[in-house]
Short mmCIF file of C-alpha atoms and ligand atoms in Angstrom, two decimals:
data_model
loop_
_atom_site.label_atom_id
_atom_site.label_comp_id
_atom_site.label_asym_id
_atom_site.label_seq_id
_atom_site.Cartn_x
_atom_site.Cartn_y
_atom_site.Cartn_z
CA MET A 1 8.46 -39.43 20.71
CA LYS A 2 9.30 -35.86 19.82
CA PHE A 3 8.35 -32.84 21.90
CA TYR A 4 6.99 -29.37 21.14
CA SER A 5 7.13 -26.10 23.00
CA THR A 6 4.08 -24.33 24.39
CA GLN A 7 5.30 -21.29 22.40
CA ASN A 8 4.96 -23.43 19.25
CA LYS A 9 8.20 -22.42 17.54
CA VAL A 10 9.84 -25.72 18.50
CA THR A 11 7.90 -28.72 17.26
CA GLU A 12 10.30 -31.67 16.93
CA ALA A 13 12.66 -31.55 19.92
CA PRO A 14 14.35 -34.87 20.72
CA LEU A 15 14.31 -36.35 24.22
CA HIS A 16 17.90 -35.49 25.17
CA GLN A 17 17.28 -31.81 24.40
CA VAL A 18 14.12 -31.82 26.52
CA VAL A 19 15.95 -33.49 29.40
CA PHE A 20 19.15 -31.44 29.36
CA ARG A 21 17.74 -28.04 28.41
CA SER A 22 14.53 -27.84 30.53
CA LEU A 23 13.29 -24.68 28.80
CA ALA A 24 12.72 -24.61 25.01
CA PRO A 25 14.84 -22.08 23.06
CA ASP A 26 11.67 -20.10 22.24
CA GLY A 27 11.03 -19.68 25.98
CA GLY A 28 8.17 -22.19 26.14
CA LEU A 29 7.79 -25.42 28.09
CA TYR A 30 8.03 -28.82 26.46
CA LEU A 31 5.08 -31.16 26.01
CA PRO A 32 4.96 -34.49 24.15
CA ASN A 33 3.76 -34.23 20.53
CA THR A 34 1.07 -36.78 21.30
CA ILE A 35 -0.30 -37.95 24.62
CA PRO A 36 -0.14 -41.72 24.25
CA ALA A 37 -3.40 -43.60 24.69
CA LEU A 38 -3.05 -46.52 27.10
CA GLY A 39 -5.28 -49.29 25.81
CA SER A 40 -7.75 -51.64 27.44
CA GLY A 41 -4.96 -54.24 27.80
CA PHE A 42 -3.10 -51.89 30.13
CA PHE A 43 -6.17 -51.12 32.24
CA ALA A 44 -7.14 -54.80 32.41
CA LYS A 45 -3.89 -55.63 34.21
CA LEU A 46 -3.42 -52.32 36.07
CA GLU A 47 -4.83 -53.60 39.36
CA SER A 48 -2.16 -56.29 39.65
CA MET A 49 0.80 -54.23 38.44
CA PRO A 50 3.59 -53.31 40.87
CA LEU A 51 4.67 -49.66 40.62
CA PRO A 52 7.91 -50.17 38.62
CA GLU A 53 6.06 -52.28 36.02
CA LEU A 54 3.25 -49.73 35.82
CA ALA A 55 5.90 -47.03 35.40
CA THR A 56 7.54 -48.87 32.51
CA GLU A 57 4.20 -49.26 30.71
CA VAL A 58 3.22 -45.61 31.18
CA LEU A 59 6.59 -44.05 30.37
CA TRP A 60 7.66 -46.36 27.53
CA PRO A 61 5.90 -44.44 24.69
CA TYR A 62 7.80 -41.28 25.62
CA LEU A 63 11.19 -43.02 25.70
CA SER A 64 11.04 -45.80 23.12
CA ASP A 65 12.84 -43.81 20.35
CA ASP A 66 15.85 -43.32 22.59
CA LEU A 67 16.12 -46.22 25.03
CA SER A 68 15.66 -49.98 25.01
CA ARG A 69 12.82 -51.59 26.92
CA THR A 70 15.36 -53.08 29.35
CA GLU A 71 16.89 -49.68 30.02
CA VAL A 72 13.47 -48.24 30.82
CA GLU A 73 12.67 -51.21 33.07
CA ASP A 74 15.93 -50.72 34.96
CA ILE A 75 15.40 -46.97 35.36
CA CYS A 76 11.90 -47.52 36.72
CA ALA A 77 12.90 -50.33 39.06
CA GLU A 78 15.63 -48.16 40.61
CA ALA A 79 13.69 -44.89 40.68
CA PHE A 80 10.40 -46.13 42.12
CA ASN A 81 11.66 -48.46 44.82
CA PHE A 82 9.56 -47.19 47.74
CA ASP A 83 6.00 -47.80 48.94
CA VAL A 84 3.09 -45.58 47.91
CA PRO A 85 0.20 -46.56 50.20
CA LEU A 86 -3.38 -45.30 49.85
CA ILE A 87 -4.79 -44.66 53.34
CA GLU A 88 -8.56 -44.40 53.91
CA VAL A 89 -8.55 -41.74 56.63
CA ASP A 90 -12.33 -41.25 56.61
CA LYS A 91 -15.09 -42.98 54.66
CA ASN A 92 -14.31 -42.48 50.94
CA LYS A 93 -11.61 -39.95 51.81
CA PHE A 94 -8.09 -41.13 51.17
CA VAL A 95 -4.56 -39.81 51.45
CA LEU A 96 -2.18 -41.15 48.81
CA GLU A 97 1.16 -41.13 50.63
CA LEU A 98 3.70 -39.95 48.09
CA PHE A 99 6.33 -39.15 50.70
CA LEU A 100 7.98 -42.44 51.65
CA GLY A 101 10.93 -41.90 49.31
CA PRO A 102 14.35 -40.80 50.58
CA SER A 103 13.69 -37.04 50.84
CA GLY A 104 10.17 -37.39 52.25
CA ALA A 105 8.26 -35.55 49.50
CA PHE A 106 6.63 -36.47 46.19
CA LYS A 107 9.45 -34.67 44.40
CA ASP A 108 11.43 -37.90 44.84
CA PHE A 109 9.43 -39.34 41.93
CA GLY A 110 10.58 -36.65 39.53
CA ALA A 111 14.13 -36.28 40.81
CA ARG A 112 14.95 -40.00 41.02
CA PHE A 113 13.58 -40.66 37.53
CA MET A 114 15.23 -37.63 35.99
CA ALA A 115 18.67 -38.53 37.37
CA ARG A 116 18.56 -42.00 35.87
CA LEU A 117 17.08 -40.80 32.59
CA MET A 118 19.83 -38.17 32.21
CA ALA A 119 22.51 -40.78 32.76
CA ALA A 120 20.87 -43.05 30.16
CA VAL A 121 20.37 -40.49 27.37
CA LYS A 122 23.73 -38.77 27.80
CA LYS A 123 25.38 -38.82 24.37
CA ASP A 124 29.07 -38.74 25.32
CA ASP A 125 31.46 -39.29 28.20
CA ASN A 126 31.79 -35.62 29.14
CA PRO A 127 30.69 -35.05 32.71
CA VAL A 128 27.54 -32.98 33.17
CA ASP A 129 27.38 -30.32 35.89
CA ILE A 130 23.94 -29.69 37.27
CA LEU A 131 23.44 -26.43 39.13
CA VAL A 132 20.49 -26.11 41.50
CA ALA A 133 19.48 -23.16 43.64
CA THR A 134 17.13 -24.22 46.39
CA SER A 135 15.14 -22.66 49.18
CA GLY A 136 15.06 -26.09 50.81
CA ASP A 137 12.73 -28.78 49.53
CA THR A 138 13.55 -29.31 45.87
CA GLY A 139 17.27 -29.36 46.58
CA GLY A 140 16.91 -32.32 48.95
CA ALA A 141 15.07 -34.44 46.42
CA VAL A 142 17.56 -33.54 43.67
CA ALA A 143 20.63 -34.09 45.86
CA MET A 144 19.42 -37.47 47.05
CA GLY A 145 17.99 -38.42 43.65
CA PHE A 146 21.27 -37.84 41.80
CA PHE A 147 23.49 -39.37 44.49
CA ASN A 148 26.02 -41.68 42.78
CA THR A 149 24.58 -41.15 39.27
CA PRO A 150 27.48 -41.88 36.87
CA GLY A 151 28.81 -38.97 34.80
CA ILE A 152 26.72 -36.35 36.57
CA ARG A 153 27.89 -33.94 39.23
CA VAL A 154 25.42 -31.80 41.17
CA THR A 155 26.10 -28.46 42.82
CA ILE A 156 23.42 -27.25 45.21
CA LEU A 157 23.35 -23.62 46.31
CA TYR A 158 21.34 -22.90 49.44
CA PRO A 159 20.94 -19.78 51.59
CA LYS A 160 22.95 -20.00 54.83
CA GLY A 161 20.75 -20.20 57.92
CA LYS A 162 17.53 -20.13 55.89
CA VAL A 163 16.77 -23.83 55.46
CA SER A 164 15.57 -26.19 58.19
CA LYS A 165 18.00 -28.52 59.98
CA LEU A 166 16.57 -31.56 58.23
CA GLN A 167 16.72 -29.88 54.83
CA GLU A 168 20.34 -28.90 55.44
CA GLN A 169 21.18 -32.49 56.38
CA GLN A 170 19.59 -33.73 53.17
CA LEU A 171 21.61 -31.23 51.14
CA THR A 172 24.98 -31.52 52.79
CA THR A 173 25.58 -35.09 53.96
CA ASN A 174 25.59 -36.93 50.61
CA GLY A 175 29.19 -36.50 49.48
CA ALA A 176 30.33 -38.37 46.33
CA ASN A 177 28.97 -36.48 43.27
CA ILE A 178 26.84 -34.05 45.30
CA ARG A 179 28.41 -30.75 46.37
CA ALA A 180 26.71 -28.20 48.60
CA LEU A 181 27.47 -24.48 48.61
CA GLU A 182 26.31 -22.56 51.65
CA VAL A 183 25.71 -19.10 50.22
CA ASP A 184 25.98 -16.08 52.48
CA GLY A 185 22.75 -14.55 51.16
CA THR A 186 19.14 -15.28 50.26
CA PHE A 187 17.50 -17.81 47.95
CA ASP A 188 17.30 -15.06 45.31
CA ASP A 189 21.06 -14.60 45.56
CA CYS A 190 21.52 -18.35 44.98
CA GLN A 191 19.25 -18.18 41.97
CA THR A 192 21.08 -15.15 40.57
CA LEU A 193 24.43 -16.98 40.80
CA VAL A 194 23.01 -19.95 38.90
CA LYS A 195 21.47 -17.71 36.21
CA GLN A 196 24.77 -15.86 35.80
CA ALA A 197 26.56 -19.18 35.33
CA PHE A 198 24.14 -20.29 32.61
CA ALA A 199 24.59 -16.96 30.80
CA ASP A 200 28.43 -17.09 30.99
CA LEU A 201 29.74 -18.17 27.56
CA GLU A 202 33.29 -18.83 28.76
CA LEU A 203 32.07 -21.06 31.55
CA ASN A 204 29.73 -22.91 29.21
CA GLN A 205 32.62 -23.69 26.87
CA LYS A 206 34.53 -25.31 29.69
CA LEU A 207 31.73 -27.09 31.53
CA TYR A 208 28.59 -28.82 30.31
CA LEU A 209 26.01 -27.13 32.51
CA SER A 210 22.47 -28.31 32.98
CA SER A 211 19.65 -27.75 35.45
CA ALA A 212 17.18 -29.97 37.26
CA ASN A 213 14.43 -27.48 37.88
CA SER A 214 10.78 -28.24 38.27
CA ILE A 215 9.78 -27.17 34.76
CA ASN A 216 11.78 -30.05 33.27
CA LEU A 217 9.40 -32.48 31.56
CA ALA A 218 11.46 -35.40 32.88
CA ARG A 219 10.33 -34.48 36.37
CA LEU A 220 6.72 -34.06 35.33
CA LEU A 221 6.03 -37.28 33.42
CA PRO A 222 6.72 -39.71 36.30
CA GLN A 223 4.31 -37.75 38.48
CA SER A 224 1.44 -39.16 36.46
CA LEU A 225 2.30 -42.67 37.70
CA TYR A 226 0.66 -42.38 41.07
CA TYR A 227 -2.69 -41.41 39.63
CA TYR A 228 -2.76 -44.84 37.95
CA HIS A 229 -1.39 -46.41 41.10
CA ALA A 230 -4.33 -44.99 43.10
CA ALA A 231 -6.72 -46.37 40.48
CA ALA A 232 -5.04 -49.76 40.86
CA TYR A 233 -5.98 -49.73 44.56
CA LEU A 234 -9.52 -48.45 44.06
CA GLY A 235 -10.43 -50.45 40.96
CA VAL A 236 -10.21 -49.03 37.46
CA GLY A 237 -13.94 -48.34 37.08
CA ASN A 238 -14.17 -46.69 40.51
CA ALA A 239 -13.18 -43.23 39.27
CA ALA A 240 -11.84 -40.85 41.92
CA THR A 241 -11.72 -37.13 42.48
CA PHE A 242 -8.08 -36.16 42.96
CA VAL A 243 -7.34 -33.26 45.28
CA VAL A 244 -3.94 -31.79 44.48
CA PRO A 245 -2.19 -29.37 46.87
CA SER A 246 -0.69 -27.07 44.25
CA GLY A 247 2.13 -24.57 43.92
CA ASN A 248 3.83 -24.71 40.55
CA PHE A 249 1.08 -27.03 39.23
CA GLY A 250 3.37 -29.81 38.02
CA ASN A 251 1.48 -32.38 40.03
CA LEU A 252 -1.92 -31.39 38.69
CA CYS A 253 -0.57 -31.19 35.14
CA ALA A 254 0.69 -34.77 35.47
CA GLY A 255 -2.78 -35.88 36.59
CA LEU A 256 -4.34 -34.27 33.53
CA ILE A 257 -1.86 -36.09 31.31
CA ALA A 258 -2.88 -39.37 32.99
CA GLN A 259 -6.51 -38.54 32.30
CA GLN A 260 -5.81 -37.70 28.66
CA SER A 261 -3.98 -41.04 28.38
CA GLY A 262 -7.20 -42.83 29.25
CA LEU A 263 -7.39 -42.98 33.06
CA GLN A 264 -10.97 -42.56 34.30
CA VAL A 265 -11.05 -39.61 36.67
CA LYS A 266 -14.12 -38.00 38.22
CA GLY A 267 -12.47 -34.62 38.55
CA PHE A 268 -9.55 -32.64 39.95
CA VAL A 269 -9.39 -30.10 42.73
CA ALA A 270 -6.59 -27.53 42.68
CA ALA A 271 -6.05 -26.78 46.38
CA ASN A 272 -4.23 -23.50 46.97
CA ASN A 273 -2.96 -21.63 50.00
CA ALA A 274 -3.09 -17.80 49.93
CA ASN A 275 -1.18 -17.97 46.63
CA ASN A 276 -4.39 -18.67 44.77
CA VAL A 277 -3.99 -17.30 41.27
CA VAL A 278 -5.58 -20.42 39.78
CA HIS A 279 -8.56 -20.49 42.13
CA ARG A 280 -9.23 -16.84 41.31
CA TYR A 281 -8.94 -17.63 37.59
CA LEU A 282 -11.51 -20.41 37.92
CA GLN A 283 -13.88 -17.97 39.63
CA THR A 284 -13.32 -14.92 37.41
CA GLN A 285 -11.82 -16.17 34.10
CA ARG A 286 -9.01 -13.68 34.70
CA TYR A 287 -5.46 -14.92 35.20
CA GLU A 288 -3.72 -12.40 37.42
CA PRO A 289 -0.46 -13.50 39.08
CA LEU A 290 0.45 -11.67 42.29
CA PRO A 291 3.68 -11.47 44.29
CA THR A 292 4.31 -14.58 46.39
CA LYS A 293 2.93 -14.64 49.93
CA GLU A 294 4.56 -16.65 52.72
CA THR A 295 2.41 -19.38 54.28
CA VAL A 296 2.81 -22.47 56.49
CA SER A 297 2.56 -24.65 53.36
CA ASN A 298 5.65 -23.00 51.93
CA ALA A 299 6.37 -25.45 49.10
CA MET A 300 3.16 -24.08 47.57
CA ASP A 301 4.15 -20.42 47.89
CA VAL A 302 4.18 -19.68 44.18
CA GLY A 303 2.66 -16.46 42.83
CA LYS A 304 3.06 -17.30 39.16
CA PRO A 305 2.90 -21.08 38.62
CA SER A 306 5.03 -22.09 35.64
CA ASN A 307 3.11 -25.25 34.72
CA TRP A 308 -0.13 -23.34 34.22
CA GLU A 309 1.16 -22.64 30.72
CA ARG A 310 1.21 -26.39 30.07
CA ILE A 311 -2.24 -26.94 31.56
CA THR A 312 -3.94 -24.26 29.48
CA LYS A 313 -2.21 -25.63 26.37
CA LEU A 314 -3.48 -29.15 27.12
CA PHE A 315 -7.01 -27.68 27.11
CA ASN A 316 -6.43 -25.49 24.04
CA TYR A 317 -6.82 -22.39 26.21
CA ASP A 318 -10.54 -23.04 26.63
CA TYR A 319 -11.81 -21.73 29.96
CA ALA A 320 -15.04 -23.74 29.92
CA THR A 321 -13.20 -27.07 29.52
CA ILE A 322 -10.67 -26.15 32.18
CA ALA A 323 -13.41 -25.20 34.64
CA GLN A 324 -15.25 -28.41 33.82
CA HIS A 325 -12.22 -30.50 34.83
CA ILE A 326 -10.76 -28.50 37.72
CA GLN A 327 -12.41 -27.10 40.85
CA GLY A 328 -10.53 -24.55 42.92
CA TYR A 329 -10.13 -23.98 46.65
CA THR A 330 -8.17 -21.61 48.88
CA ALA A 331 -7.11 -22.45 52.45
CA THR A 332 -5.95 -19.96 55.08
CA ASP A 333 -3.03 -20.77 57.40
CA THR A 334 -5.34 -20.73 60.43
CA ASP A 335 -7.66 -23.31 58.89
CA THR A 336 -4.73 -25.40 57.69
CA LEU A 337 -3.18 -25.69 61.17
CA GLN A 338 -6.58 -26.30 62.76
CA THR A 339 -7.25 -29.09 60.27
CA ILE A 340 -3.97 -30.81 61.10
CA GLU A 341 -4.97 -30.76 64.77
CA GLN A 342 -8.56 -31.93 64.15
CA VAL A 343 -7.58 -34.75 61.80
CA ASN A 344 -5.01 -35.91 64.34
CA GLN A 345 -7.62 -35.92 67.14
CA LYS A 346 -10.41 -37.47 65.14
CA TYR A 347 -8.58 -40.06 63.02
CA ASP A 348 -5.19 -40.37 64.71
CA TYR A 349 -3.53 -39.34 61.46
CA VAL A 350 -0.97 -36.54 61.12
CA MET A 351 -0.59 -34.70 57.84
CA CYS A 352 1.86 -32.05 56.64
CA PRO A 353 0.55 -28.50 56.03
CA HIS A 354 0.40 -29.03 52.23
CA THR A 355 -1.60 -32.21 52.51
CA ALA A 356 -3.84 -30.45 55.03
CA VAL A 357 -4.66 -27.77 52.43
CA GLY A 358 -5.83 -30.62 50.22
CA TRP A 359 -7.79 -32.23 53.04
CA LEU A 360 -9.61 -28.94 53.72
CA ALA A 361 -10.52 -28.68 50.03
CA ALA A 362 -11.80 -32.27 50.04
CA GLU A 363 -14.00 -31.64 53.08
CA ALA A 364 -15.31 -28.34 51.70
CA LEU A 365 -16.07 -29.47 48.14
CA HIS A 366 -16.91 -33.16 48.68
CA PRO A 367 -18.28 -33.37 52.23
CA GLN A 368 -20.41 -36.54 51.91
CA ALA A 369 -18.64 -38.17 49.01
CA ASN A 370 -20.17 -41.38 47.67
CA HIS A 371 -17.16 -41.91 45.41
CA PRO A 372 -13.46 -42.02 46.33
CA VAL A 373 -11.83 -38.66 47.01
CA VAL A 374 -8.04 -38.97 46.98
CA VAL A 375 -5.93 -36.21 48.52
CA LEU A 376 -2.33 -36.32 47.34
CA GLY A 377 -0.13 -36.52 50.46
CA THR A 378 2.76 -34.43 49.20
CA ALA A 379 5.23 -34.43 52.11
CA HIS A 380 6.00 -36.37 55.28
CA PRO A 381 4.77 -34.46 58.36
CA ALA A 382 8.18 -35.01 59.97
CA LYS A 383 9.61 -32.49 57.49
CA PHE A 384 7.48 -29.75 59.04
CA LEU A 385 7.66 -30.42 62.79
CA PRO A 386 8.35 -26.77 63.74
CA VAL A 387 5.09 -25.52 62.22
CA LEU A 388 2.80 -28.41 63.27
CA PRO A 389 0.42 -27.90 66.21
CA PRO A 390 2.17 -29.32 69.34
CA ASN A 391 -0.03 -32.41 69.78
CA ALA A 392 0.27 -33.36 66.14
CA ALA A 393 4.03 -32.81 66.21
CA LYS A 394 4.31 -35.15 69.22
CA ALA A 395 2.43 -37.89 67.38
CA VAL A 396 4.76 -37.91 64.35
CA VAL A 397 6.99 -40.95 63.99
CA LEU A 398 10.29 -40.04 62.34
CA PRO A 399 11.05 -42.21 59.31
CA SER A 400 14.26 -44.19 59.63
CA SER A 401 15.76 -42.40 56.60
CA PHE A 402 15.52 -39.12 58.52
CA LYS A 403 17.05 -40.58 61.67
CA MET A 404 19.96 -41.93 59.67
CA LEU A 405 20.92 -38.39 58.67
CA GLU A 406 21.50 -37.43 62.32
CA GLY A 407 25.01 -38.72 62.72
CA LYS A 408 26.27 -37.85 59.24
CA GLU A 409 28.94 -35.23 58.73
CA LYS A 410 28.06 -31.94 57.03
CA HIS A 411 30.07 -31.09 53.92
CA ALA A 412 29.30 -27.61 52.63
CA THR A 413 31.59 -24.99 51.13
CA PRO A 414 30.93 -21.41 52.24
CA MET A 415 30.30 -19.14 49.25
CA SER A 416 29.87 -15.39 48.86
CA THR A 417 27.26 -13.81 46.58
CA ILE A 418 29.99 -12.54 44.24
CA TYR A 419 29.73 -14.28 40.88
CA GLY A 420 33.51 -14.31 40.31
CA ASP A 421 33.98 -16.41 43.47
CA PHE A 422 31.39 -18.94 42.34
CA LYS A 423 32.83 -19.15 38.84
CA ASN A 424 36.38 -19.68 40.10
CA TRP A 425 35.20 -22.40 42.40
CA LEU A 426 33.36 -24.17 39.57
CA LEU A 427 36.38 -23.97 37.27
CA ASN A 428 38.84 -25.21 39.86
CA ARG A 429 37.06 -28.33 41.08
C1 PLP B 501 6.40 -29.00 45.43
C2 PLP B 501 5.39 -29.26 46.48
C3 PLP B 501 4.02 -28.98 46.31
C4 PLP B 501 3.48 -28.29 45.08
O1 PLP B 501 3.55 -29.12 43.94
P1 PLP B 501 3.46 -28.49 42.49
O2 PLP B 501 3.68 -29.62 41.56
O3 PLP B 501 4.54 -27.44 42.41
O4 PLP B 501 2.11 -27.88 42.35
C5 PLP B 501 3.14 -29.33 47.31
N1 PLP B 501 3.58 -29.91 48.46
C6 PLP B 501 4.87 -30.19 48.67
C7 PLP B 501 5.28 -30.81 49.94
C8 PLP B 501 5.84 -29.89 47.69
O5 PLP B 501 7.13 -30.16 47.92
#
C-alpha cells in the first residue's frame, strides 16, 4: 500500500515515511491510496475472531508491501493484548470499554501498535529519538506503549505541576528507553521546545528525530479495529449507531474507514463538549474553528480538530454526504457531570466525563433505540477521580495497573524553557 496526502501533492508515500514523518511534506495528512474492501469471507468469520486475529486481517492490506504476515501477526498479538468488553448499560445502549489497556484510555490502541510498527519498519540500526510534548493523556499512552521497544528512545516533555498525579506516574516511572523531562513552564512551552528541535538542522544531523503525535496514520488505523470488534459481539447484520466522544476526530475518522471497508454501520454521532466546531458545521455548513475552551472532558478540548481534514477528504468534501453519515451533539459540563451521577445511580455504572458526553448524545438523539447504540468508552473513570461527582468517584474500582504505579520511583529531569538547555541535554545523553 502507498499513501497520499490530503493536500494531494504527495501521492505515493511508502509506509516508513508515513510512520516516521507523521505530516506529509506538503503539509497534508496521509491517507491510504485505497481503502481495502474486506470481503464476505472476513465478515463470515468475524463473530468468532479474537481481537489480535481480527487486527491482523484488517491491518494486513496496509502493511503487506513492507512486512511479512508473521510480523504483522506478532505486532497485533503484542499490541492488542487486553480485553475490550461491550457492556449493555441500558436496553440497546452499550458502552464499548476501550480503556482496559495499560494507560487506561483508547489511545493505547494507537500507541501500542505504532511503537511495534516503527520498530518493524525501521530501515537501519540507528536509534530513533521520539520527542513528545504532552498535557497529560497522550504522553502516558505513548510512554507506556513504547516501553522497551528496541532501537527507539522516547523523550516526554510535560509541564511541571500541571498534570494529574496518575498521569505523572504514567510518564515518569517507566525507566529503560523512556525519559521524562519536567519542564518549568506550560504545555505550550513543551510544544515549542519540541518544534524548535525538529527545526534545528544541526540537531537533526546528529539525531534521528521522530514524533508520535495523534495525526500519525499509524495511530489512526488500529482505531478502526474496535468498530469491527463491536460488530462481532452484536452480530454482523445487527448494524449499530456509534457515538464517538470527539476531540481531534481520529476516533471517528477510524470508524468511517471501517465503514468504507465494508462494515455495516447505521450511523455515527460526533459528540462534542463546548469545543463544538463540527456540530456547528453540521448545523450551518460553515466550518469555523474557535479558540479552545477548557471543559471537564479535557481530552476533547480541541478548537481546530486536525483529523477533520481527513474526514472531509474521505467524503470528497461533500456536505450532504457528511451530514447523512454523521449527527452532531454538544454537551455542557453541567449536563456531563449530572449524567455521570445519574447513570451511576440508575445503572450502577461509572463513566469518565468523555464517555458521559457520548452517553448524553446517545440519550438525546436515540432515546428509544430499537437497534444497538454503542457509545465508545474512551477512558477509565479512575483517571478522572478529581472531577467526578463524589458518589460516582467513591464507586470507582481502581484497576490493578494503576495501583501498581503507586510504589514506583519517579524519574524525571527538571528542564527550563530555554531551547539551548534542551538541545544540550539531548546531545549529551
Ligand atoms: C483523545 C481522547 C478523546 C478524543 O479522541 P479523538 O480521536 O481526538 O477525537 C476522547 N476521550 C479521551 C479519554 C481521549 O483521551
